[in-house]
Tab-separated table of C-alpha atoms and ligand atoms in Angstrom:
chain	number	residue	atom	x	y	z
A	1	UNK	CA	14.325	47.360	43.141
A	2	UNK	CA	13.331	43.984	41.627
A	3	UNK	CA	11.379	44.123	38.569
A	4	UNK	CA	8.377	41.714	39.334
A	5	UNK	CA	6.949	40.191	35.974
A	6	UNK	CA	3.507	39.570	35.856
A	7	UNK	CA	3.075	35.734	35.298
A	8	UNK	CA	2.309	34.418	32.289
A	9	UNK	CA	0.106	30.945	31.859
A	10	UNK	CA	1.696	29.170	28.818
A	11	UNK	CA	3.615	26.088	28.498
A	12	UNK	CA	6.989	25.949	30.104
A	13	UNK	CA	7.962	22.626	29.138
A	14	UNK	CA	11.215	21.958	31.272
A	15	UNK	CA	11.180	22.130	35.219
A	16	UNK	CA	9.243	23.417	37.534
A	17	UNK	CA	10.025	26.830	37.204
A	18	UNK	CA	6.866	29.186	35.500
A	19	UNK	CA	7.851	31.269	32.278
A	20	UNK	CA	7.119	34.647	32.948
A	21	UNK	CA	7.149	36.156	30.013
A	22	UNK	CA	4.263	35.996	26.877
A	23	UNK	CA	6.935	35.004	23.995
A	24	UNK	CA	7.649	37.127	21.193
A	25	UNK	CA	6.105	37.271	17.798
A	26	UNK	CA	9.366	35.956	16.042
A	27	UNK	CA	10.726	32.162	15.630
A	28	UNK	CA	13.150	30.346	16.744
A	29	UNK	CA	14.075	29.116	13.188
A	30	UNK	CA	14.942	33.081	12.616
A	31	UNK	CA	17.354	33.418	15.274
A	32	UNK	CA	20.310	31.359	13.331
A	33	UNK	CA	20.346	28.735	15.201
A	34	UNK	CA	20.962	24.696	13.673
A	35	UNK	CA	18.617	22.156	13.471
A	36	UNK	CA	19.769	20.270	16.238
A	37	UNK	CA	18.971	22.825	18.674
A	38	UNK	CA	15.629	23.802	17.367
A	39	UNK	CA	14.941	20.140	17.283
A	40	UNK	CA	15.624	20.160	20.956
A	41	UNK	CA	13.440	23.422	21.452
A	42	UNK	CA	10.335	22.281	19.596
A	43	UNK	CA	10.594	18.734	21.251
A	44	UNK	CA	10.567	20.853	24.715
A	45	UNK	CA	7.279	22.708	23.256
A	46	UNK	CA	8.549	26.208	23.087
A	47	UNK	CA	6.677	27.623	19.927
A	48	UNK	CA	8.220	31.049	20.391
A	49	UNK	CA	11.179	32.703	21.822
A	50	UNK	CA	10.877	34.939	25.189
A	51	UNK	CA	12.155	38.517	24.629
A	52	UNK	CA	15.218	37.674	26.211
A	53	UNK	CA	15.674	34.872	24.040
A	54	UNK	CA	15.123	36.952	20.489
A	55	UNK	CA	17.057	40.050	21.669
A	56	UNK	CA	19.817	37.957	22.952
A	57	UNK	CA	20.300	34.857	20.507
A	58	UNK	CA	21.748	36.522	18.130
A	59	UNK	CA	24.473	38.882	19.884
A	60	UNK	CA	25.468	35.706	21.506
A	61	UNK	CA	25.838	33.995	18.209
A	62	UNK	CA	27.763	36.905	16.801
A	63	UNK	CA	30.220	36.392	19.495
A	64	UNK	CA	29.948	39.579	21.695
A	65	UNK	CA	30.166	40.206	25.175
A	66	UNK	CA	26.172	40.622	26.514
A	67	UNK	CA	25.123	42.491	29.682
A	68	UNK	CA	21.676	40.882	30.010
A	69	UNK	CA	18.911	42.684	32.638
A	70	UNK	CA	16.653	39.589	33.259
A	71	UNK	CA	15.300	37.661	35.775
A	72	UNK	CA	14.934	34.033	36.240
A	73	UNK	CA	11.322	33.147	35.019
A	74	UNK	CA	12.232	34.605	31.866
A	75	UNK	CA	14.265	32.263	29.771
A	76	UNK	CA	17.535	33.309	29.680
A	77	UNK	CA	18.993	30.429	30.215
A	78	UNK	CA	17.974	29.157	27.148
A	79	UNK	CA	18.757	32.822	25.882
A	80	UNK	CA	22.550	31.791	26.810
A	81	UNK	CA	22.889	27.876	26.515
A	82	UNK	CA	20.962	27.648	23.416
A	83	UNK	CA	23.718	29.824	21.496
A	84	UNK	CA	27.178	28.679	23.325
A	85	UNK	CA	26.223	24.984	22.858
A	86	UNK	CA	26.142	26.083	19.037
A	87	UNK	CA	29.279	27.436	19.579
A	88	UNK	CA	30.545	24.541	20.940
A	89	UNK	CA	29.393	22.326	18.436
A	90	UNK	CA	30.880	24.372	15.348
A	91	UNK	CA	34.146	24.206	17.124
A	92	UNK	CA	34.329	21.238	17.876
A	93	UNK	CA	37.691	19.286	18.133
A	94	UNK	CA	39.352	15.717	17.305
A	95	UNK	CA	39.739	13.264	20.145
A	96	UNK	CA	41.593	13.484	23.662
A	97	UNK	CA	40.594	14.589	26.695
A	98	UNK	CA	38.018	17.235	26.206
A	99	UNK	CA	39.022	20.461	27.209
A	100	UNK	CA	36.703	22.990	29.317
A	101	UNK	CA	35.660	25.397	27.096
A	102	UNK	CA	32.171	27.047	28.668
A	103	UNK	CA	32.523	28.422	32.406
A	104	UNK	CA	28.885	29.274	33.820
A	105	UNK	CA	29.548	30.911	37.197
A	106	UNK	CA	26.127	30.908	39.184
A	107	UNK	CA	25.149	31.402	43.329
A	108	UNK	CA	23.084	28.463	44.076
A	109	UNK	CA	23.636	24.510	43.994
A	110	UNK	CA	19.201	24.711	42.682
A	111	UNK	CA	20.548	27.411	40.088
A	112	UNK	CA	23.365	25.181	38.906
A	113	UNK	CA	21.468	22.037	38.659
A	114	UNK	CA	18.538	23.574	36.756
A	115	UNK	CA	21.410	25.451	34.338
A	116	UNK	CA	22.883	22.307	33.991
A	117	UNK	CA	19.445	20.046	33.425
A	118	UNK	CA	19.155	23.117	30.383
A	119	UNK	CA	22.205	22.412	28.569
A	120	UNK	CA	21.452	18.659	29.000
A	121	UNK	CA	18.060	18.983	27.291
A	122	UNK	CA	19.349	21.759	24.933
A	123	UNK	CA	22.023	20.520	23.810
A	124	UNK	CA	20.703	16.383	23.613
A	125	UNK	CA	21.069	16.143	20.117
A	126	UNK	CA	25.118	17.170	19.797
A	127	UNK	CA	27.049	14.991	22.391
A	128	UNK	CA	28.815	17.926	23.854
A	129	UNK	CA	29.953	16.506	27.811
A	130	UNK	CA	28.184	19.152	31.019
A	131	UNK	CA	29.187	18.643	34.384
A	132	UNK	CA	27.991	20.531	37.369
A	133	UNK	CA	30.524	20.924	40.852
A	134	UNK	CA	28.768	22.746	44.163
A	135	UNK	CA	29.200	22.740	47.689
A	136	UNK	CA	27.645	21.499	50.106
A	137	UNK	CA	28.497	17.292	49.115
A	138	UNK	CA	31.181	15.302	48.666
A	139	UNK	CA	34.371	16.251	46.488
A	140	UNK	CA	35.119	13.102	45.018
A	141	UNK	CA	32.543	12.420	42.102
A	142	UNK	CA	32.898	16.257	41.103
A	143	UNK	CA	36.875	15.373	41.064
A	144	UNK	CA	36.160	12.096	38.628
A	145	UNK	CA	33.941	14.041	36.665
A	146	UNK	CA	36.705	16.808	35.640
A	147	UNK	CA	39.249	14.185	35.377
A	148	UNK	CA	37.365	12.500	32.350
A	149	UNK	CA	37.137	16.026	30.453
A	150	UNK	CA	33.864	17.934	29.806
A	151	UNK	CA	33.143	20.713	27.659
A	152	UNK	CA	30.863	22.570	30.099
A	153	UNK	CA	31.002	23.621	33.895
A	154	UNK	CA	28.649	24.901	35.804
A	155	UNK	CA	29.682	25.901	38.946
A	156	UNK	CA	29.171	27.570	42.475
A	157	UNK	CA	31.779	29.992	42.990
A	158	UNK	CA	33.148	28.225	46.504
A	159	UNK	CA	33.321	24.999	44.953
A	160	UNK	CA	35.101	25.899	41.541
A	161	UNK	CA	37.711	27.481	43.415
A	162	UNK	CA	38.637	24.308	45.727
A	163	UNK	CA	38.684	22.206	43.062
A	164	UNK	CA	40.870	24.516	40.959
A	165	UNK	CA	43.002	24.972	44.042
A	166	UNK	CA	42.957	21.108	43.418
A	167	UNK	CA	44.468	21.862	39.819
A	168	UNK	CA	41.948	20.086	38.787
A	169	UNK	CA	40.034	22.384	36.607
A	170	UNK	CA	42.354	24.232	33.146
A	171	UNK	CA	40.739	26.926	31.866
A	172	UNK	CA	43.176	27.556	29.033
A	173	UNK	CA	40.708	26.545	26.232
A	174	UNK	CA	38.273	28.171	27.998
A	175	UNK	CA	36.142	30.358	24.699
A	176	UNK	CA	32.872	31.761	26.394
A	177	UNK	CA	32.388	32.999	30.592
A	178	UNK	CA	28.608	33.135	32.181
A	179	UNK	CA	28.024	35.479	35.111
A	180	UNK	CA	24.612	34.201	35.996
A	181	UNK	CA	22.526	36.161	38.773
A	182	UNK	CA	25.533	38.462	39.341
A	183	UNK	CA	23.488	40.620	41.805
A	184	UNK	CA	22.587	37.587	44.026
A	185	UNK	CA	26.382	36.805	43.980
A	186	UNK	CA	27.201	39.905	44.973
A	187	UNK	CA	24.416	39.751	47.329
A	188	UNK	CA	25.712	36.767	48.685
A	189	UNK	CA	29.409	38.215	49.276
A	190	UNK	CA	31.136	36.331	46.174
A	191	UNK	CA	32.784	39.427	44.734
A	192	UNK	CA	36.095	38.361	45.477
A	193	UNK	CA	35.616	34.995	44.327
A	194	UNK	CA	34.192	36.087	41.337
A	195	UNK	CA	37.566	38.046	40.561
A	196	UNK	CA	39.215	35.038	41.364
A	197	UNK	CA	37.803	32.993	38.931
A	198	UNK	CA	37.591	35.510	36.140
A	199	UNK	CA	41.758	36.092	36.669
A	200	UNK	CA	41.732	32.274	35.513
A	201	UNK	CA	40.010	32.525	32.443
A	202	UNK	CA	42.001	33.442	29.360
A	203	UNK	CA	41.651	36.464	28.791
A	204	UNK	CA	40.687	36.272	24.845
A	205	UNK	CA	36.906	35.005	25.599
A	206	UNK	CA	33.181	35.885	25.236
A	207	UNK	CA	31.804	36.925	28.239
A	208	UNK	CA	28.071	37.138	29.124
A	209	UNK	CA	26.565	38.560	32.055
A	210	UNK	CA	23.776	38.280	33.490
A	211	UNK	CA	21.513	40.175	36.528
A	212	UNK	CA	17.811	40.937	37.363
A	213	UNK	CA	18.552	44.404	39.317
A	214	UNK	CA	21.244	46.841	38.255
A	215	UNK	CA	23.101	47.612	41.269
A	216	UNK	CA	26.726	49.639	41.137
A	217	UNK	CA	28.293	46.769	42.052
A	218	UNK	CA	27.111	44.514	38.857
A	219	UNK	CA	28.048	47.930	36.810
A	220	UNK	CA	31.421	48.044	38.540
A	221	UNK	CA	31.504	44.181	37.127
A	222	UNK	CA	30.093	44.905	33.872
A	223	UNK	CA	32.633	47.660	33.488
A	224	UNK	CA	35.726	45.337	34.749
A	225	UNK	CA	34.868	41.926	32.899
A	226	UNK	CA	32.979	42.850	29.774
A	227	UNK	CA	34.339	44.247	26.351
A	228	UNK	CA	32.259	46.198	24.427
A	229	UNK	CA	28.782	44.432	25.861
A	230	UNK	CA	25.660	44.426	23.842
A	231	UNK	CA	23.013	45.602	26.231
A	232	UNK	CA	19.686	43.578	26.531
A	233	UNK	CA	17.173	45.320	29.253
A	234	UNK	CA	13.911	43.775	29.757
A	235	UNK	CA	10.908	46.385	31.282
B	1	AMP	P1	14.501	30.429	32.927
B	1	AMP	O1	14.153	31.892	33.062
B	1	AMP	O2	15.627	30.203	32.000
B	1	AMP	O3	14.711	29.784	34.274
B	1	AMP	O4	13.227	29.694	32.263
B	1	AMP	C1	11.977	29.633	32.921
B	1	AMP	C2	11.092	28.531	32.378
B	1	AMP	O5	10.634	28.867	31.069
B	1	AMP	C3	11.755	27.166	32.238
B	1	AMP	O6	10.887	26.198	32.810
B	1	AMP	C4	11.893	26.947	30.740
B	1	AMP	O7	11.686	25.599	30.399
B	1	AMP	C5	10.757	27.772	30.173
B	1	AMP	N1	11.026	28.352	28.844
B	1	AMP	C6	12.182	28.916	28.418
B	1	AMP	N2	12.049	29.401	27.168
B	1	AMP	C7	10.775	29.128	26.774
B	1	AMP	C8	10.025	29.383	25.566
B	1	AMP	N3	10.574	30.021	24.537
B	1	AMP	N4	8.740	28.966	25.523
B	1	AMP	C9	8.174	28.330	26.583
B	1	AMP	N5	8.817	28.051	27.740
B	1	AMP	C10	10.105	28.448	27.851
């Protein structure tokens, strides 16, 4: 059963999507995270982090695997694309073509968009390249896209796996996998692509998982994709 948040009035600067969630007592500024990113956060006028957002920061900065129980509404995008674009930026490399090294794996073309518009605003202060590839429009502009070299995808399952198909899309530097909304994939009969795509990620890698319900099926994922997972539950 879907846990239904009661909705909370404060400022949710990006989108159109309502937070929630009241935020927490704690700061940003004590979550480890570099100036550049809370630069990004305050100029978005988040004053606190959600629960989602303090519990999960810093297991994601730490480098674990992360189940996460939350829905959207809550913040966890931001609890996820706030820390992997640090990640990114630390380990950064010299020139070439930039390799794909973040994989976000989510159900919708509106859920991809809106993860994508995050790491956009997130991240505007360190230069690190986001592309987004769904179905549903034409292939060529995602094509031109990969063939320049980003550091982030975000991606419907359907559509990754044409353009892979495509050999388009190398995964071999990939450092850090999203499950977003695994339920609704599930849900929405992607467990087999979801295999797909995982068998072409390396398989030295963070992964970070995320559902609002708890079904067998996201446990039978849990179980099969992530190592040792910190385990963030919101009521
Ligand atoms: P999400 O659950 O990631 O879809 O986020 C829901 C909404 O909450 C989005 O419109 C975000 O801009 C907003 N939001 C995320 N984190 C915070 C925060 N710490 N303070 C205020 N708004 C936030």
């Amino acid at each position: 059963m879907k846990t239904v948040l009661a909705a909370w009035q404060g400022r949710s600067g990006r989108g159109s999507v309502r937070l929630l969630q009241r935020p927490t007592e704690s700061s940003f500024d004590s979550l480890g995270l570099i100036e550049p990113l809370l630069a990004a956060v305050r100029e978005e006028g988040y004053e606190r982090p959600t629960p989602i957002q303090a519990r999960a920061i810093p297991h994601v900065l730490a480098g674990k695997d992360l189940l996460g129980l939350a829905q959207t509404g809550t913040g966890k995008t931001a609890a996820f694309a706030l820390p992997i674009l640090q990640r990114l930026h630390e380990g950064r490399r010299g020139a070439g073509k930039r390799p794909i090294r973040c994989l976000v794996l989510t159900p919708t073309r509106e859920l991809a968009s809106q993860i994508a518009e995050a790491f956009n605003t997130y991240g505007k202060h360190l230069g690190l390249r986001c592309a987004v590839i769904f179905g549903g429009v034409g292939h060529e502009p995602q094509r031109q896209v990969l063939r320049v070299g980003i550091d982030i995808l975000i991606a419907t399952p359907g559509r990754f796996l044409d353009l892979a198909g495509e050999r388009l899309i190398d995964l071999s530097s990939l450092e850090v996998f999203v499950l977003d909304e695994a339920d609704r994939m599930l849900d929405m009969g992607f467990a087999e692509e979801i295999a797909q795509v995982a068998e072409r990620c390396p398989k030295a890698r963070q992964t970070l998982m995320f559902s609002a319900t708890y079904p067998e099926g996201v446990a039978k994922l849990a179980a099969r994709f992530l190592r040792d997972p910190q385990e963030v539950k919101l009521a």
